[in-house]
XYZ file of C-alpha atoms in Angstrom:
541
model
C -91.816 -87.496 116.022
C -88.397 -85.921 115.456
C -87.367 -83.730 112.584
C -85.115 -86.423 111.128
C -88.096 -88.677 110.624
C -88.852 -87.028 107.273
C -86.278 -87.167 104.510
C -84.886 -83.763 103.459
C -85.958 -84.273 99.840
C -89.487 -85.103 100.963
C -89.580 -82.046 103.213
C -88.391 -79.854 100.359
C -91.101 -81.237 98.086
C -93.810 -80.623 100.716
C -92.619 -77.095 101.445
C -92.949 -76.303 97.748
C -96.068 -78.332 97.057
C -97.521 -75.460 94.986
C -94.905 -76.236 92.338
C -96.326 -79.727 91.711
C -95.508 -81.602 89.486
C -92.022 -80.030 89.361
C -91.361 -81.272 92.914
C -91.747 -84.989 92.258
C -88.892 -86.960 93.793
C -88.750 -90.018 91.544
C -87.458 -88.969 88.136
C -87.970 -91.000 84.965
C -87.419 -90.378 81.285
C -90.946 -88.992 80.944
C -90.521 -86.573 83.862
C -87.614 -84.504 82.549
C -87.779 -80.789 83.442
C -89.266 -79.594 80.170
C -92.147 -82.070 80.459
C -92.797 -81.096 84.077
C -92.771 -77.410 83.169
C -95.388 -77.980 80.492
C -97.517 -79.965 82.945
C -97.290 -77.158 85.519
C -98.257 -74.528 82.928
C -101.233 -76.602 81.795
C -102.358 -76.973 85.408
C -102.238 -73.183 85.803
C -104.284 -72.717 82.643
C -107.006 -75.061 83.900
C -107.075 -73.722 87.474
C -110.032 -71.349 87.000
C -112.442 -73.983 85.645
C -111.081 -77.088 87.406
C -111.001 -76.062 91.052
C -113.607 -74.611 93.381
C -113.048 -71.002 94.481
C -115.873 -70.856 97.029
C -114.547 -71.899 100.494
C -118.026 -73.009 101.536
C -118.134 -75.606 98.740
C -114.831 -77.364 99.544
C -115.140 -81.045 100.473
C -112.742 -83.965 100.115
C -113.934 -87.228 101.719
C -111.049 -89.296 103.121
C -111.471 -92.784 104.523
C -108.557 -94.410 106.406
C -108.677 -98.131 107.261
C -106.528 -99.835 109.906
C -104.815 -96.701 111.174
C -101.622 -96.632 113.230
C -103.526 -95.697 116.383
C -105.644 -98.852 116.143
C -108.808 -97.547 114.533
C -110.484 -99.883 112.089
C -112.070 -96.999 110.208
C -111.242 -93.304 110.471
C -113.151 -91.052 108.101
C -113.581 -87.344 107.649
C -114.741 -84.828 105.055
C -112.007 -82.232 104.597
C -113.327 -78.685 104.145
C -110.133 -76.647 104.033
C -106.364 -76.574 103.541
C -105.455 -76.434 107.236
C -107.699 -79.374 108.063
C -106.064 -81.324 105.251
C -102.587 -80.762 106.734
C -103.867 -81.879 110.120
C -105.388 -85.037 108.678
C -102.215 -85.911 106.763
C -100.207 -85.413 109.953
C -98.014 -82.581 108.667
C -96.985 -79.668 110.880
C -95.086 -76.556 109.846
C -92.369 -75.420 112.235
C -89.365 -73.115 112.148
C -85.885 -74.234 113.154
C -83.266 -71.470 113.349
C -85.291 -69.360 110.949
C -85.715 -72.200 108.464
C -89.199 -73.675 107.837
C -89.342 -77.420 108.422
C -92.080 -80.051 108.373
C -92.767 -82.671 111.003
C -94.826 -85.792 110.490
C -97.133 -86.658 113.361
C -98.620 -90.015 112.298
C -98.042 -92.975 110.049
C -100.005 -93.671 106.930
C -102.948 -96.043 107.416
C -102.858 -99.462 105.834
C -105.458 -98.268 103.322
C -106.330 -94.676 102.467
C -109.159 -93.747 100.139
C -109.273 -90.120 98.923
C -112.308 -89.107 96.903
C -112.201 -85.970 94.733
C -115.519 -85.075 93.181
C -117.802 -82.364 91.855
C -121.556 -82.002 91.725
C -121.367 -83.706 88.329
C -118.687 -84.455 85.756
C -119.020 -81.019 84.130
C -118.667 -78.966 87.294
C -115.696 -77.761 89.309
C -114.005 -80.187 91.664
C -114.656 -79.478 95.331
C -111.100 -78.575 96.318
C -108.519 -75.888 95.627
C -105.368 -76.243 93.611
C -103.256 -75.947 96.780
C -105.207 -78.808 98.383
C -104.733 -81.012 95.345
C -101.032 -80.162 95.127
C -100.552 -81.010 98.814
C -102.346 -84.367 98.441
C -100.382 -85.355 95.337
C -97.066 -84.162 96.755
C -97.550 -85.868 100.125
C -98.236 -89.186 98.379
C -95.803 -88.512 95.520
C -98.362 -89.248 92.820
C -96.844 -89.489 89.363
C -97.368 -86.346 87.210
C -99.277 -88.139 84.428
C -102.234 -88.271 86.823
C -102.962 -84.640 85.925
C -103.726 -85.626 82.325
C -106.587 -87.777 83.561
C -107.835 -84.989 85.810
C -108.410 -82.603 82.893
C -111.476 -84.455 81.654
C -113.330 -82.822 84.556
C -113.975 -79.171 85.318
C -116.613 -76.601 84.497
C -117.865 -77.051 80.930
C -121.165 -76.898 79.093
C -120.660 -80.193 77.246
C -118.176 -83.054 77.752
C -115.110 -82.054 75.744
C -112.815 -85.044 76.241
C -115.163 -87.956 76.569
C -113.131 -90.278 74.324
C -109.894 -89.902 76.301
C -108.662 -93.247 77.654
C -105.363 -94.213 79.184
C -103.391 -96.458 81.498
C -100.032 -95.548 83.038
C -97.869 -97.324 85.582
C -94.746 -96.675 87.625
C -92.848 -99.474 89.354
C -90.054 -98.899 91.897
C -89.180 -102.270 93.425
C -85.472 -101.772 93.926
C -83.156 -98.891 94.827
C -85.836 -96.301 95.550
C -84.736 -92.655 95.993
C -83.932 -91.595 99.539
C -86.771 -89.113 99.478
C -89.283 -91.963 99.158
C -87.897 -94.026 102.057
C -89.941 -92.705 105.005
C -90.050 -95.247 107.865
C -91.789 -92.714 110.119
C -94.726 -92.702 107.670
C -94.603 -96.444 107.112
C -93.185 -96.167 103.600
C -90.400 -98.431 102.387
C -89.988 -96.612 99.075
C -90.512 -99.877 97.168
C -93.879 -99.531 95.576
C -95.846 -99.460 92.382
C -98.488 -97.020 91.282
C -100.878 -96.752 88.379
C -103.570 -94.442 87.064
C -106.292 -95.121 84.527
C -109.859 -94.210 83.695
C -112.989 -96.193 82.966
C -116.387 -95.169 81.654
C -119.907 -96.215 82.516
C -123.341 -95.107 81.333
C -126.327 -94.017 83.378
C -129.911 -92.964 82.756
C -130.168 -89.364 83.948
C -133.894 -88.958 83.388
C -136.687 -91.124 81.974
C -139.736 -89.933 80.036
C -142.711 -92.219 80.681
C -144.674 -90.931 77.693
C -141.948 -91.080 75.051
C -138.871 -93.204 75.670
C -137.065 -91.357 72.898
C -136.810 -88.419 75.293
C -134.839 -90.456 77.841
C -131.555 -88.771 78.730
C -128.508 -91.038 78.968
C -125.053 -89.924 80.026
C -121.652 -91.572 79.561
C -119.713 -90.946 82.753
C -116.083 -91.557 83.487
C -114.006 -91.986 86.602
C -110.263 -91.664 87.180
C -108.451 -94.081 89.482
C -104.995 -93.756 91.014
C -103.540 -96.621 93.044
C -100.338 -97.060 95.051
C -99.118 -100.126 96.892
C -96.075 -100.488 99.161
C -94.821 -104.015 98.469
C -92.945 -104.229 101.801
C -95.399 -102.760 104.318
C -98.636 -103.252 102.345
C -99.789 -99.626 102.570
C -102.466 -98.949 99.970
C -103.575 -95.624 98.523
C -106.577 -94.862 96.328
C -107.284 -91.475 94.778
C -110.555 -91.500 92.841
C -111.994 -88.612 90.805
C -115.604 -88.651 89.644
C -118.588 -86.404 89.091
C -120.612 -87.555 92.117
C -120.361 -89.724 95.231
C -121.283 -92.985 93.508
C -117.946 -94.806 93.749
C -117.261 -93.456 97.228
C -120.430 -95.183 98.412
C -119.408 -98.393 96.645
C -116.004 -98.386 98.323
C -117.708 -97.773 101.655
C -119.928 -100.824 101.088
C -117.015 -102.961 99.904
C -114.969 -102.276 103.044
C -117.793 -101.720 105.551
C -118.789 -103.856 108.491
C -121.011 -106.094 106.366
C -118.368 -106.670 103.692
C -116.440 -109.886 103.098
C -113.319 -110.349 105.202
C -111.050 -110.810 102.176
C -112.145 -107.419 100.860
C -111.288 -105.464 104.012
C -108.364 -107.352 105.554
C -105.153 -105.342 105.986
C -103.250 -107.312 108.604
C -100.400 -108.410 106.326
C -99.013 -107.240 102.981
C -100.579 -110.307 101.348
C -104.010 -109.415 102.706
C -103.566 -105.804 101.642
C -102.682 -106.949 98.123
C -105.743 -109.220 97.903
C -107.971 -106.392 99.133
C -106.535 -104.086 96.470
C -107.474 -106.613 93.777
C -111.037 -106.653 95.132
C -111.208 -102.877 94.798
C -109.841 -103.058 91.256
C -112.503 -105.620 90.398
C -115.199 -103.370 91.847
C -114.109 -100.565 89.530
C -114.244 -102.905 86.537
C -117.757 -104.040 87.445
C -118.856 -100.416 87.791
C -117.752 -99.821 84.194
C -120.072 -102.579 82.911
C -123.304 -101.231 84.346
C -126.254 -100.235 82.122
C -124.430 -100.563 78.792
C -126.828 -103.326 77.749
C -129.861 -101.127 78.391
C -128.339 -98.116 76.697
C -127.606 -100.152 73.550
C -131.124 -101.591 73.652
C -132.516 -98.054 73.929
C -130.542 -97.050 70.824
C -131.900 -100.052 68.913
C -135.485 -99.313 69.921
C -135.114 -95.642 69.029
C -133.768 -96.413 65.557
C -136.539 -98.957 64.940
C -139.297 -96.640 66.084
C -138.193 -93.746 63.920
C -136.900 -95.473 60.808
C -138.253 -99.037 60.588
C -140.825 -97.864 58.019
C -137.946 -97.292 55.618
C -137.660 -101.085 55.479
C -141.201 -102.430 55.849
C -143.269 -99.449 54.730
C -145.236 -99.748 51.441
C -143.832 -97.793 48.530
C -146.075 -98.766 45.602
C -148.340 -96.224 43.962
C -151.660 -95.639 45.653
C -150.578 -96.854 49.089
C -150.102 -94.668 52.132
C -146.414 -94.207 52.932
C -144.133 -91.882 54.866
C -142.819 -88.744 53.210
C -139.066 -88.572 53.832
C -137.052 -85.384 54.212
C -133.331 -84.622 54.628
C -134.036 -84.383 58.361
C -134.437 -88.169 58.414
C -130.859 -88.539 57.182
C -129.665 -86.143 59.874
C -131.482 -88.140 62.543
C -129.875 -91.368 61.370
C -126.475 -89.692 61.399
C -127.040 -88.621 65.014
C -127.981 -92.159 66.049
C -124.992 -93.594 64.224
C -122.625 -91.219 66.010
C -124.125 -92.233 69.344
C -123.587 -95.897 68.484
C -120.014 -95.287 67.329
C -119.335 -93.435 70.579
C -120.480 -96.535 72.441
C -118.071 -98.686 70.440
C -115.024 -96.487 71.045
C -115.905 -96.174 74.733
C -116.297 -99.912 75.249
C -113.109 -100.604 73.328
C -111.335 -98.124 75.597
C -112.625 -99.951 78.671
C -111.433 -103.256 77.244
C -107.974 -101.859 76.503
C -107.636 -100.440 80.013
C -108.713 -103.704 81.653
C -106.343 -105.745 79.488
C -103.526 -103.357 80.398
C -104.441 -103.761 84.070
C -104.287 -107.561 83.825
C -101.044 -107.410 81.866
C -99.517 -105.209 84.575
C -100.290 -107.728 87.307
C -98.985 -110.586 85.163
C -95.700 -108.734 84.684
C -95.630 -108.008 88.400
C -96.043 -111.698 89.223
C -92.983 -112.479 87.077
C -90.838 -109.725 88.594
C -88.261 -111.207 90.971
C -88.218 -107.985 92.974
C -91.907 -108.376 93.824
C -91.723 -110.217 97.135
C -95.393 -111.238 97.061
C -95.318 -112.944 93.679
C -95.437 -116.510 95.046
C -97.935 -115.861 97.806
C -100.342 -113.942 95.558
C -99.929 -115.672 92.192
C -103.249 -117.503 92.543
C -104.991 -114.258 93.479
C -103.619 -112.607 90.354
C -104.785 -115.533 88.206
C -108.282 -115.382 89.710
C -108.387 -111.621 89.211
C -107.293 -111.978 85.578
C -109.965 -114.610 84.959
C -112.721 -112.367 86.317
C -111.546 -109.389 84.306
C -111.414 -111.589 81.204
C -115.090 -112.419 81.716
C -115.848 -108.705 81.853
C -113.873 -107.961 78.686
C -115.608 -110.842 76.897
C -118.961 -109.339 77.802
C -117.736 -105.976 76.525
C -116.687 -107.508 73.183
C -120.153 -108.998 72.745
C -121.685 -105.601 73.342
C -119.246 -104.088 70.852
C -120.339 -106.590 68.175
C -123.957 -105.844 68.926
C -123.342 -102.118 68.549
C -121.350 -102.629 65.352
C -124.362 -104.452 63.912
C -126.511 -101.490 64.931
C -124.128 -99.153 63.100
C -124.407 -101.263 59.942
C -128.194 -101.306 60.299
C -128.301 -97.529 60.590
C -126.056 -97.186 57.546
C -128.282 -99.499 55.496
C -131.405 -97.634 56.523
C -129.780 -94.344 55.626
C -129.213 -95.703 52.142
C -132.864 -96.744 52.000
C -133.935 -93.270 53.070
C -131.746 -91.782 50.333
C -133.400 -94.101 47.824
C -136.834 -93.098 49.113
C -135.887 -89.433 48.721
C -134.738 -90.084 45.153
C -137.949 -91.985 44.444
C -140.011 -89.125 45.873
C -138.097 -86.662 43.697
C -138.668 -88.842 40.644
C -142.377 -89.061 41.459
C -142.633 -85.303 41.802
C -140.778 -84.850 38.515
C -143.135 -87.323 36.835
C -146.191 -85.496 38.161
C -144.728 -82.199 36.987
C -144.044 -83.690 33.559
C -147.609 -84.909 33.275
C -148.887 -81.506 34.310
C -146.716 -79.865 31.675
C -148.000 -82.273 29.049
C -151.553 -81.294 29.922
C -150.638 -77.629 29.735
C -149.030 -78.207 26.335
C -152.243 -79.826 25.136
C -154.232 -76.841 26.355
C -151.789 -74.478 24.644
C -152.088 -76.484 21.416
C -155.863 -76.230 21.579
C -155.630 -72.484 22.153
C -153.154 -72.154 19.276
C -155.412 -74.107 16.875
C -158.426 -72.042 17.860
C -156.363 -68.860 17.426
C -155.224 -69.976 13.979
C -158.811 -70.738 13.018
C -160.040 -67.326 14.019
C -156.926 -65.405 12.889
C -158.012 -64.980 9.219
C -161.455 -63.852 10.245
C -159.936 -61.479 12.787
C -157.583 -60.056 10.172
C -160.355 -59.604 7.668
C -162.611 -57.991 10.253
C -159.869 -55.640 11.358
C -158.864 -54.772 7.824
C -162.387 -53.987 6.719
C -162.877 -51.802 9.771
C -160.270 -49.355 8.479
C -160.809 -46.561 5.884
C -159.151 -48.549 3.129
C -162.580 -49.803 2.034
C -165.630 -47.859 3.019
C -169.166 -49.171 2.798
C -170.835 -46.235 4.429
C -171.803 -43.294 2.254
C -170.799 -45.206 -0.886
C -172.848 -45.627 -4.057
C -171.045 -48.831 -5.042
C -172.365 -52.049 -3.511
C -168.765 -53.343 -3.244
C -167.609 -50.297 -1.331
C -165.020 -47.613 -2.081
C -161.308 -48.506 -2.112
C -158.790 -45.848 -0.851
C -155.261 -46.272 -2.089
C -153.921 -43.549 0.208
C -155.443 -45.230 3.264
C -153.966 -48.547 2.180
C -150.473 -47.083 1.939
C -150.801 -45.384 5.317
C -151.939 -48.608 6.912
C -148.977 -50.528 5.451
C -146.488 -47.809 6.433
C -147.513 -48.125 10.085
C -148.321 -51.812 10.338
C -145.244 -53.292 8.652
C -142.591 -51.394 10.731
C -144.494 -52.103 13.954
C -144.681 -55.775 13.007
C -140.955 -55.883 12.305
C -140.120 -54.080 15.562
C -142.403 -56.369 17.566
C -141.027 -59.584 16.041
C -137.446 -58.331 16.353
C -137.913 -57.391 19.994
C -139.414 -60.785 20.725
C -136.484 -62.507 18.981
C -133.858 -60.482 20.882
C -135.606 -61.144 24.183
C -135.632 -64.861 23.425
C -131.915 -64.851 22.551
C -131.091 -63.004 25.777
C -133.020 -65.463 27.921
C -131.413 -68.446 26.174
C -127.941 -66.966 26.745
C -128.646 -66.355 30.438
C -129.875 -69.910 30.875
C -126.714 -71.286 29.245
C -124.542 -69.160 31.550
C -126.355 -70.511 34.588
C -125.932 -74.081 33.372
C -122.210 -73.644 32.637
C -121.383 -71.877 35.907
C -119.649 -68.610 36.767
C -116.171 -70.116 36.762
C -116.419 -71.154 33.083
C -118.382 -68.309 31.503
C -115.509 -66.621 29.798
C -112.352 -68.280 28.667
C -110.124 -67.900 25.724
C -108.027 -70.455 23.986
C -104.362 -69.557 24.049
C -101.255 -71.091 22.631
C -98.292 -71.863 24.839
C -94.689 -71.772 23.697
C -94.190 -75.293 24.992
C -96.820 -77.109 23.010
C -99.062 -76.663 20.046
C -102.046 -77.790 22.088
C -104.675 -75.302 23.150
C -105.337 -75.114 26.872
C -107.644 -73.174 29.108
C -106.154 -70.272 31.070
C -106.933 -71.896 34.437
C -104.996 -75.036 33.518
C -101.322 -75.463 34.328
C -99.170 -74.833 31.265
C -96.914 -77.768 32.153
C -98.512 -80.991 30.912
C -97.314 -84.409 31.995
C -96.584 -86.615 29.028
C -96.495 -90.371 29.296
């Protein structure tokens, strides 16, 4: 293949593939230089946690169907940058001291590139240079990077609610850099990227189903289609090999002919719709069972809030604030299901709307031949979205149920608090009765105690006295009064001051620290008295 087979602009982009997405050939209003610079900087920032740095862990499965050399299927797992260049058919050469690129083979009729990690929270099994070369060689639109950032090394999913659909249509007057007859590219094409989410049971606990571990997983899909030659490209990013195996089954030897036929552009287009439908079906799996698991979990833990006895004397559950926290956790899980399913519905509706617009575009040469295929595809996707809406309504009802039960739990907590307060009040009443009894007994014995104490002093002496009534000592009486009365006054006064201090402290605690000390002041603007923490300007109506 001669040097002139590759357009100069395409060669320049490939030679500087590390600068992706700055080297994209097709420019639109959303790919102005400032936007591309920001995208390149963000890609650099995510490089350390997004891409694999261990050469032994690199792996990019590529599956080519109906290749130019006559192979029905040509597949390989790429384990390095040099092998990637060889597979893409790109050779570096030097012409008069200038580096040039030569293409050695045409694109297959269908190419499936699978980028994955061990799971959705691990690094992707390729380097940044490999990704940049893949995206530059196929001129993938820069917005694809935004979908890629949901992956990478992370302890917990950080962007699980991200959903999007973007398209790019070039059906007339394509840039010269995209017209590559030697690669089988006419330049007239459309491309799209979007993401969908599914749910899967990671681990099941046979003893307690509440311990089952469910995971919401997402996949990113990029699709290109050459409307003249029928060349199809798929770039899929996911956390494991699940979708790669599904695509293999869809286009394998036992698959339907209409799903793996690439003889004409019409057949290629129909096969692409089958792949799109497979992705949509993948997004529907296991949502029913996940929602059912949420319902069963909420019922098992909090159904007693509805049917449990609450009357006095019956056995009932003791509620704590932890029950409210548990209900909040379940409600957030249910709300996450709703927003995820709504995102899937929006993406699928956008996908159908794109194909409807395509069928009405006069520049789409396959619109008449494939109009029925588009209608059938739209009908099947509509069935999927209808099923999603039913699941959304079911989950919304679960959210309302959780909210109602949370209110019941709050009422149970208030009832328990009232019951404890009532028991405390009854206990205090009993203590008051006991104190009253003690007080009455004390009052009964107080005169006798006083008399006994008084007669035990030297004021009246019965010992060594000739008088049968005893001997009265005035001096002893005065001494007793001089000591007793001041001590009584000091004791009563100390008790009174202590009481006043405790009452004042209690009032301060009830009022609060922010309102303990304030003074009334007059302002020059009004005769009203205001507090110092109020604004001196008062609105008058």
